[in-house]
Short mmCIF file of C-alpha atoms and ligand atoms in Angstrom, two decimals:
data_model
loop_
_atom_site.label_atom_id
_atom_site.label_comp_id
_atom_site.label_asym_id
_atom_site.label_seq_id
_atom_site.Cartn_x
_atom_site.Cartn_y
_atom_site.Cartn_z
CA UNK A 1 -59.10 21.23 39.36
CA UNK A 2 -61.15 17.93 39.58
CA UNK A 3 -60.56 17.51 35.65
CA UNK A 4 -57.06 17.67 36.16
CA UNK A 5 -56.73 15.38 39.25
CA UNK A 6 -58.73 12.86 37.08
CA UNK A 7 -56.41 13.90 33.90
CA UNK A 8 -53.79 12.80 36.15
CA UNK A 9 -55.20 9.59 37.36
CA UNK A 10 -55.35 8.65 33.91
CA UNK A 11 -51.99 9.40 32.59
CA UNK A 12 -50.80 7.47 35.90
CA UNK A 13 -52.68 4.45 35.29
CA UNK A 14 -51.38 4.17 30.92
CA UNK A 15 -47.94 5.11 32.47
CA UNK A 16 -48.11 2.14 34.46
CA UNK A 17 -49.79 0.10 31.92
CA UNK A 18 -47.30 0.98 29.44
CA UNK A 19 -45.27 -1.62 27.91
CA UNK A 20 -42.01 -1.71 25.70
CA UNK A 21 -40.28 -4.73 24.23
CA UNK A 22 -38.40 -3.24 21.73
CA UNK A 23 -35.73 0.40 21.42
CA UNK A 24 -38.00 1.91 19.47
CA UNK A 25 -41.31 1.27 21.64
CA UNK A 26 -38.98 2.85 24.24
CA UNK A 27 -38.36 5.54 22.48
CA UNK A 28 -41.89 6.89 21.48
CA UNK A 29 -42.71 6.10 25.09
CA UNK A 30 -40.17 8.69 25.98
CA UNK A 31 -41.32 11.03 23.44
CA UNK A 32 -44.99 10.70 24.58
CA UNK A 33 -44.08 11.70 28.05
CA UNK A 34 -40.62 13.33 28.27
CA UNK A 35 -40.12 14.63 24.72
CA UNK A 36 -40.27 18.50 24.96
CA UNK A 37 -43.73 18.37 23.49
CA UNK A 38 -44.63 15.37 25.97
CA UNK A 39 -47.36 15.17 28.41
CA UNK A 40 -45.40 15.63 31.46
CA UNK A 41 -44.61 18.92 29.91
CA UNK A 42 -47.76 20.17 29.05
CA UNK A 43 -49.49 19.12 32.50
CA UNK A 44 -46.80 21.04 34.30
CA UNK A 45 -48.34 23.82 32.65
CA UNK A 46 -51.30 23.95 33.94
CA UNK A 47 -49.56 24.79 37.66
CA UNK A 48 -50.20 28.39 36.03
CA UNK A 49 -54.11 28.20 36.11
CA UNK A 50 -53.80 26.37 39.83
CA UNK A 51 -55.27 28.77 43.00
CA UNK A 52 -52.45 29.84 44.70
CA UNK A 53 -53.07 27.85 47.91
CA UNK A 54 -53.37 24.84 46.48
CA UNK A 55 -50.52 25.52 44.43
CA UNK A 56 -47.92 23.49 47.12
CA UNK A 57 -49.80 20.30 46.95
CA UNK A 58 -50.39 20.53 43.10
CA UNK A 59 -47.11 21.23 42.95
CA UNK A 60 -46.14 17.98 45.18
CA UNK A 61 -48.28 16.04 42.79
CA UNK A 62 -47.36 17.05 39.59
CA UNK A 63 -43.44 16.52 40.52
CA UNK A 64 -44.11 12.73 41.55
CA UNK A 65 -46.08 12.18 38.35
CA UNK A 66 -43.13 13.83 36.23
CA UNK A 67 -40.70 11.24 38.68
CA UNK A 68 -43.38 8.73 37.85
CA UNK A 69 -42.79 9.12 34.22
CA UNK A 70 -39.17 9.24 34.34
CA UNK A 71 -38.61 6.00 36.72
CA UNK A 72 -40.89 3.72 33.99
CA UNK A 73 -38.63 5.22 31.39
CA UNK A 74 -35.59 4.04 32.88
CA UNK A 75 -37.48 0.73 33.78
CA UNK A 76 -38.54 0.14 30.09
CA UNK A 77 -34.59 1.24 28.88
CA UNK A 78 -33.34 -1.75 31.00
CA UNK A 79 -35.70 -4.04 29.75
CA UNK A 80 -35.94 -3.39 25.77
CA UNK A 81 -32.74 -1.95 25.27
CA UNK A 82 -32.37 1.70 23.61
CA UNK A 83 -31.86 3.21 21.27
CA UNK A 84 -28.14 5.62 20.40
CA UNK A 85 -29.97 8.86 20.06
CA UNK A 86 -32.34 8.48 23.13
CA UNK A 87 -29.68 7.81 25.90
CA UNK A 88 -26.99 10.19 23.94
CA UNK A 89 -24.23 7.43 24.54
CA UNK A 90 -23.19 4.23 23.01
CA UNK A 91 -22.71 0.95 24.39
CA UNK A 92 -19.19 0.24 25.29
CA UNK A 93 -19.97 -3.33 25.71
CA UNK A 94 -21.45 -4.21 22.87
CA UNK A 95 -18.99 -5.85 20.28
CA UNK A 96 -17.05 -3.69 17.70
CA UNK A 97 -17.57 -3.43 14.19
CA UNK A 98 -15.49 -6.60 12.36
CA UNK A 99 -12.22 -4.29 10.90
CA UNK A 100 -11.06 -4.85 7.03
CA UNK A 101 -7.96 -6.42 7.26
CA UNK A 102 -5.62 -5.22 4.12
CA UNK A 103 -3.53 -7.42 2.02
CA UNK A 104 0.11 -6.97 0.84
CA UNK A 105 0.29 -5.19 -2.87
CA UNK A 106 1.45 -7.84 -5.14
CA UNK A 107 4.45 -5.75 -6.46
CA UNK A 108 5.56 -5.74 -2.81
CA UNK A 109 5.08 -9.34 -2.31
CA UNK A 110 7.26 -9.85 -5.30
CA UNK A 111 9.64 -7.20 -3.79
CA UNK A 112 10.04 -8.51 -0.86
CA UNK A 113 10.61 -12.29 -2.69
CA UNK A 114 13.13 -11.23 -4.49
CA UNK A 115 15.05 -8.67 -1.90
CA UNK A 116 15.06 -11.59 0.62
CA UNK A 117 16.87 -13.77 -1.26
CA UNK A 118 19.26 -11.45 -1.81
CA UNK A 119 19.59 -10.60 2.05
CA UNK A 120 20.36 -13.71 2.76
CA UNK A 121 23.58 -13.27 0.79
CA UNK A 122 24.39 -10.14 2.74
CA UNK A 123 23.15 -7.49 0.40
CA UNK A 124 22.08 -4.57 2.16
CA UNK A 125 18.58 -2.84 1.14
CA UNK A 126 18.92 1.03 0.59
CA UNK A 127 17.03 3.35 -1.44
CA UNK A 128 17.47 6.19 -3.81
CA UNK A 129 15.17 9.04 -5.13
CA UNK A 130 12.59 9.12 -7.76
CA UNK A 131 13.20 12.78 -8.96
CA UNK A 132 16.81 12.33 -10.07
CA UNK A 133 19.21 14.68 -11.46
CA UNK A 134 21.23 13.68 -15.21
CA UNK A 135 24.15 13.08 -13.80
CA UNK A 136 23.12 10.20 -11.21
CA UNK A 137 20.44 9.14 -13.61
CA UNK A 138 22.54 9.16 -16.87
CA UNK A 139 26.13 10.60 -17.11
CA UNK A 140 27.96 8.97 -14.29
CA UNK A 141 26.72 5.87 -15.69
CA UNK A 142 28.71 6.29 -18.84
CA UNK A 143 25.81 7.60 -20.77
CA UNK A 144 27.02 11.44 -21.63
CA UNK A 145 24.56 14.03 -23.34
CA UNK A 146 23.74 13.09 -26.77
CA UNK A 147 24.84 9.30 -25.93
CA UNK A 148 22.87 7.58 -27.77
CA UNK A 149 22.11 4.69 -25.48
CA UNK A 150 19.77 7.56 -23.90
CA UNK A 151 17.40 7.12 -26.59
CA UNK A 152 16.55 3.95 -25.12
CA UNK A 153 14.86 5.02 -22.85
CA UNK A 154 11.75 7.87 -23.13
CA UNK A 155 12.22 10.02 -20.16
CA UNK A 156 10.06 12.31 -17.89
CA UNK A 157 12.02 15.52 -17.39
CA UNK A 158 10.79 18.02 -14.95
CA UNK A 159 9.48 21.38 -16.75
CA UNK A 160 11.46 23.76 -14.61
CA UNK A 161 14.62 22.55 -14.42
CA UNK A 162 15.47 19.65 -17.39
CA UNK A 163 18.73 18.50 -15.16
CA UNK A 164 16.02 17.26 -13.04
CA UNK A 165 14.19 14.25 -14.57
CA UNK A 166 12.04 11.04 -13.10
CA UNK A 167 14.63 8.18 -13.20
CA UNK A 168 14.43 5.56 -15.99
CA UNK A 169 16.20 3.33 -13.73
CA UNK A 170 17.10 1.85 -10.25
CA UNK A 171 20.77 2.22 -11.62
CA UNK A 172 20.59 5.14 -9.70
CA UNK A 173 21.19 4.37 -6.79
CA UNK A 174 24.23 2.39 -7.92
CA UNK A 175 25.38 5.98 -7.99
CA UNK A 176 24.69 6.83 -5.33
CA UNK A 177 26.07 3.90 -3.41
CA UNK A 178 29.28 4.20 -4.74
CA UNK A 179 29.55 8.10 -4.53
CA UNK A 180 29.12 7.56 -0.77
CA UNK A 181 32.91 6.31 -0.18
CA UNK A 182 32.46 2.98 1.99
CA UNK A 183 33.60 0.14 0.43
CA UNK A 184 33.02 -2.85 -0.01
CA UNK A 185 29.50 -2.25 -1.29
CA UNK A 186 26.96 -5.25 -1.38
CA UNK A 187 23.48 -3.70 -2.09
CA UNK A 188 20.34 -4.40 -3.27
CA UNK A 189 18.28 -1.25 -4.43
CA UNK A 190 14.77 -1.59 -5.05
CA UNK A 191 11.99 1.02 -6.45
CA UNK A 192 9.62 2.74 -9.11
CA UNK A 193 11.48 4.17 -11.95
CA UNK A 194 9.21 6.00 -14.96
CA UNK A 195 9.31 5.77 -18.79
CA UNK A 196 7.04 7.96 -21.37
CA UNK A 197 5.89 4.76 -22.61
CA UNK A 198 1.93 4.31 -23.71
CA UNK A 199 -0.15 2.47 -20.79
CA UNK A 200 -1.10 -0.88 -22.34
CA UNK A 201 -2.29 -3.93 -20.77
CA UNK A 202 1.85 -4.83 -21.44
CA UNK A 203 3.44 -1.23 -20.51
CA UNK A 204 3.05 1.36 -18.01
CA UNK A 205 4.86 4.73 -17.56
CA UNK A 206 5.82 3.82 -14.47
CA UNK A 207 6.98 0.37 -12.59
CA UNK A 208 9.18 -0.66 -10.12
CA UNK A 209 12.72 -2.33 -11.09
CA UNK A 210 15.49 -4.31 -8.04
CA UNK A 211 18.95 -3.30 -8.96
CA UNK A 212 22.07 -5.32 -7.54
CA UNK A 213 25.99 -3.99 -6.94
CA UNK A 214 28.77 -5.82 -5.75
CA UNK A 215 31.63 -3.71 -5.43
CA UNK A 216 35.09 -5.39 -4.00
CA UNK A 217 38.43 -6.12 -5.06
CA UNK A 218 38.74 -9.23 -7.19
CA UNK A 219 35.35 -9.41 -7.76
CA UNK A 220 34.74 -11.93 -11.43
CA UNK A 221 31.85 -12.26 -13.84
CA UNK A 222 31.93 -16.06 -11.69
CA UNK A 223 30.77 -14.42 -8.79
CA UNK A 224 28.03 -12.32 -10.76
CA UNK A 225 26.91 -15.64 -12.44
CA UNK A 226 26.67 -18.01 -9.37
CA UNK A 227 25.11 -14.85 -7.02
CA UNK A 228 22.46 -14.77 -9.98
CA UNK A 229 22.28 -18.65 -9.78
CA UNK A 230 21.52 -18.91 -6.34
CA UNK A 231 18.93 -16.20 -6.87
CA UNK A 232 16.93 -18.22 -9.85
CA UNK A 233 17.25 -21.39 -8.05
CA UNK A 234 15.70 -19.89 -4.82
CA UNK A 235 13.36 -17.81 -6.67
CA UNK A 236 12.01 -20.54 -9.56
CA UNK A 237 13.15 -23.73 -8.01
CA UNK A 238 15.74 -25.78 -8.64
CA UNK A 239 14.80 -27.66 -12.05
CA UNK A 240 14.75 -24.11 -13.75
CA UNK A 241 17.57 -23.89 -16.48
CA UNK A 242 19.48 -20.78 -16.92
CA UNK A 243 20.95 -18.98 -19.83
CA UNK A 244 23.43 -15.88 -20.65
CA UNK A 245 23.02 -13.89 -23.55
CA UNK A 246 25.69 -11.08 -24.66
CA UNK A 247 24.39 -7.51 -24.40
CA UNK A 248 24.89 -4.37 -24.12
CA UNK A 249 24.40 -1.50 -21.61
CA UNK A 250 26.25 1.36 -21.36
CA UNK A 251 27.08 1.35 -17.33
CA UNK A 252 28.48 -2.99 -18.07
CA UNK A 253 31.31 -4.43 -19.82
CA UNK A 254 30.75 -7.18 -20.60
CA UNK A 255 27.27 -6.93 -20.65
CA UNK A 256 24.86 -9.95 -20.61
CA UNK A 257 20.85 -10.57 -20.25
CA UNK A 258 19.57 -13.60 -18.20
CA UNK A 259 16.79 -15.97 -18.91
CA UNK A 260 14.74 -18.83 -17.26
CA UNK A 261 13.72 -21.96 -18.75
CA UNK A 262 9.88 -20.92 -19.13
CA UNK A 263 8.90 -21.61 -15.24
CA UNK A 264 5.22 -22.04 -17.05
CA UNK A 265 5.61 -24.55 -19.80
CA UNK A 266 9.02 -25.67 -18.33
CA UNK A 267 10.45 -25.14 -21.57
CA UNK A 268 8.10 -26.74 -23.90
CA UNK A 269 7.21 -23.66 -25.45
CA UNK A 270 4.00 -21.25 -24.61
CA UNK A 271 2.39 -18.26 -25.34
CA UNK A 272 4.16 -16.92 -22.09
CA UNK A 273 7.19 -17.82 -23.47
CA UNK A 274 6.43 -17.13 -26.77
CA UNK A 275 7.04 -20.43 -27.54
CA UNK A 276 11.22 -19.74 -27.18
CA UNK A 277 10.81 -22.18 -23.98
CA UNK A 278 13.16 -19.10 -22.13
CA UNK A 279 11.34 -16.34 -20.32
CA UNK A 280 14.23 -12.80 -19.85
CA UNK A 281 14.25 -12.38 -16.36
CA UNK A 282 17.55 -9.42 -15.86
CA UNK A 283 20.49 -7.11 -17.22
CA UNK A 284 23.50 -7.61 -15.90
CA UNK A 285 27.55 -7.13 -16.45
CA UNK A 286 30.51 -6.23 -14.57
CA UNK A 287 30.42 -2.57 -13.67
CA UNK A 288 32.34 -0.30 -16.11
CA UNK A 289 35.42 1.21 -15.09
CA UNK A 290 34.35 4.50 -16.32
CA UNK A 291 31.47 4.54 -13.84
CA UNK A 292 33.59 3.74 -10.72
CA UNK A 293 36.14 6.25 -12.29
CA UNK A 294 32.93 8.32 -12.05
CA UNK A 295 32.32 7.65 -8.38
CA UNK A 296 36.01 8.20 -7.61
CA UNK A 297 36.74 4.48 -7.15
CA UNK A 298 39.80 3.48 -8.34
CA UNK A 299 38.77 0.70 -11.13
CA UNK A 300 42.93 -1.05 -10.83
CA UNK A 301 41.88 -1.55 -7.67
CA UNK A 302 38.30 -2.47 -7.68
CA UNK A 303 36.18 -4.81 -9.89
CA UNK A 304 31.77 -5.17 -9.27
CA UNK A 305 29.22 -6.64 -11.18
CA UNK A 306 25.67 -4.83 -11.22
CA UNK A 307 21.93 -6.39 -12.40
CA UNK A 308 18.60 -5.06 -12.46
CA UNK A 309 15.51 -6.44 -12.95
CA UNK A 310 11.80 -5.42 -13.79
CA UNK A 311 9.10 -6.32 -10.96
CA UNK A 312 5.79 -6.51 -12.64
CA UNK A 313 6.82 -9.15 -15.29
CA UNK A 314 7.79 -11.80 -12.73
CA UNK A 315 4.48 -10.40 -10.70
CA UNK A 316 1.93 -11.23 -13.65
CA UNK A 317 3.56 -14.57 -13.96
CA UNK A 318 3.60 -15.65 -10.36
CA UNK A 319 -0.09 -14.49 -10.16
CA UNK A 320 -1.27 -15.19 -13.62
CA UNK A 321 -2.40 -11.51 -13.84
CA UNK A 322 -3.09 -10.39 -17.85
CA UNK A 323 -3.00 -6.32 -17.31
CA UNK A 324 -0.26 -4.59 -15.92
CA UNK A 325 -2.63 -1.66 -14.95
CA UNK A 326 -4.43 -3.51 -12.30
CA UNK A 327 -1.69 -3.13 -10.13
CA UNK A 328 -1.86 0.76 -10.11
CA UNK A 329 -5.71 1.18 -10.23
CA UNK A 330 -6.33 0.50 -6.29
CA UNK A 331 -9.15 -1.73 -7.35
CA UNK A 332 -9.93 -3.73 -3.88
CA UNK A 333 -11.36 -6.61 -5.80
CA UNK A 334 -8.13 -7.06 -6.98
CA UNK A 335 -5.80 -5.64 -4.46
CA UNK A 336 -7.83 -8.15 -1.82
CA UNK A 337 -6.52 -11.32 -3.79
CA UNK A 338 -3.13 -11.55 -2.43
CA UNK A 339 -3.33 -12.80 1.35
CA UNK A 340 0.22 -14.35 1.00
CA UNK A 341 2.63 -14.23 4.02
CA UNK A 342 5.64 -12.53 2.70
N1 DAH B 401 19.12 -0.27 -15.90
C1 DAH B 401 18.76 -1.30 -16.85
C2 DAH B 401 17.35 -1.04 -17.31
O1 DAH B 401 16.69 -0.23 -16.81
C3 DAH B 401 18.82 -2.66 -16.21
C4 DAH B 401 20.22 -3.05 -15.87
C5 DAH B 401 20.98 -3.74 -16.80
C6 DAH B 401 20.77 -2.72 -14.65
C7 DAH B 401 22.28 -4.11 -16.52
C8 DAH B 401 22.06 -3.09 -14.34
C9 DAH B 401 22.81 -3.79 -15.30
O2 DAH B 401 22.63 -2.80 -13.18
O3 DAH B 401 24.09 -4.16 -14.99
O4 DAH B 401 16.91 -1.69 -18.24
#
């Protein structure tokens, strides 16, 4: 008994010495005493080997000397701070981790460029799907089986069922559009459209294309030229020089292609431009009766004009980026370039 009561004394005296200034010092304090291999523990168990009428006092002892223990613990917490695992909770006060902030894509930035500027002429945004049947896709825009316009483009078709295919095009949704009944139509129609091209730093099976229909009566080839005016001077400022070329697409008639003075050399001549000084920016044309025919829009009665235009090109430009695969390899040192507002 005496050993103990001087066992005691001792362990009260270093528990009172006992300093911590940091979490951890705090900790190995409380695994000294309170762990479940501590001393606290282990001199409670010697109340077994205590005479049985001494056991109340030993008792009262041993309890203030386990109270003892825990009190300096809390003491030491307060004063050094402690550790997550020893108090089981975390620190509510403490600041929060700084959160990643994400950036726009850069195909969406250009997106959203180029849609806005349209909006502000009162064409409406909708959307149509990616997994497209042949008729929305190709026939009803005056490209029947074995046209051969279709060869133009290399195109996904589903294994299953090969009326169902990835569209080629945004021209879609033209389809779409019209097939719906509510005229006038003023819409612009952006989206990722797939060809079975070979990935290159220039080509990528899949991109993302803005189409345009304006669908009224007594709509001209004027009003498709100044709407697409407006759009390059708002776009490319308002030095930039614009030029039609004939075309042809099967959905258009007349069909033309648009270019830019080169918005990099100005028109000098560049390896952008490949030294042409013009940079071809959209296809375009007034819609082809047949198509509205298609739609059940009576063409005597109704006149549009329809673009579309690639995304990535203008992207790489704007952001002098060399490889159209960065955009789809989610690389954040790239993706984290683009901070810009819109
Ligand atoms: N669909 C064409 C393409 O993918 C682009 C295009 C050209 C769309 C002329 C049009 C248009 O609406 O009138 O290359």
């Amino acid at each position: 008994m005496e050993e103990l009561l001087k066992q005691l004394e001792a362990y009260r005296a270093e528990i009172n010495a006992s300093t911590a200034t940091d979490p951890k010092a705090v900790e190995e304090f409380r695994i000294k005493w309170l762990g479940t291999k501590g001393l606290v523990k282990s001199v409670m168990g010697e109340m077994k080997n205590v005479p049985a009428d001494q056991k109340k006092a030993f008792g009262q002892l041993l309890n203030d000397f386990k109270v003892l223990a825990e009190n300096k613990f809390e003491a030491l917490k307060e004063t050094a701070g402690t550790p997550e695992s020893a108090s089981g909770s975390i620190d509510l006060s403490l600041p929060a981790d700084e959160m990643p902030l994400g950036s726009r894509h850069p195909i969406n930035l250009m997106r959203n460029r180029i849609v806005s500027i349209f909006q502000r002429l009162g064409f409406a945004v909708a959307e149509g799907p990616e997994i497209e049947d042949d008729w929305h896709n190709f026939t009803a825009l005056n490209l029947p089986e074995h046209h051969p316009a279709r060869d133009m483009q290399d195109t996904f078709y589903v294994q299953q069922n090969p009326d169902w295919l990835l569209r080629t095009h945004t021209s879609n949704v033209q389809i779409r559009e019209m097939e719906k009944g509510k005229l006038p139509i003023r819409g612009i129609f952006p989206g990722r459209v797939y060809r079975n091209e070979t990935v290159s730093a220039r080509s990528h099976c899949f991109f993302h294309q803005v189409e345009g229909l304006y669908i009224d009566e007594n709509v001209s080839f004027a009003d498709l030229k100044q709407t697409l005016y407006f759009f390059v001077k708002e776009m490319y400022g308002k030095d930039v020089r614009v030029r039609f070329r004939p075309s042809y697409f099967p959905f258009t008639e007349p069909s033309a292609e648009m270019d830019v003075s080169c918005f990099i050399c100005g028109g000098s001549g560049c390896n952008i431009c490949k030294k042409t000084g013009w940079v071809e920016i959209l296809g375009c044309g007034m819609v082809h009766p047949n198509v509205l025919q298609n739609c059940n829009i009576d063409p005597n009665k109704y006149t549009g004009f329809a673009f579309g235009m690639g995304i990535e090109r203008p992207a790489m430009l704007k952001y002098g980026i060399n490889d159209i695969r960065l955009f789809s390899e989610n690389d954040i040192r790239f993706l984290k370039q683009f901070t810009a507002a819109i």
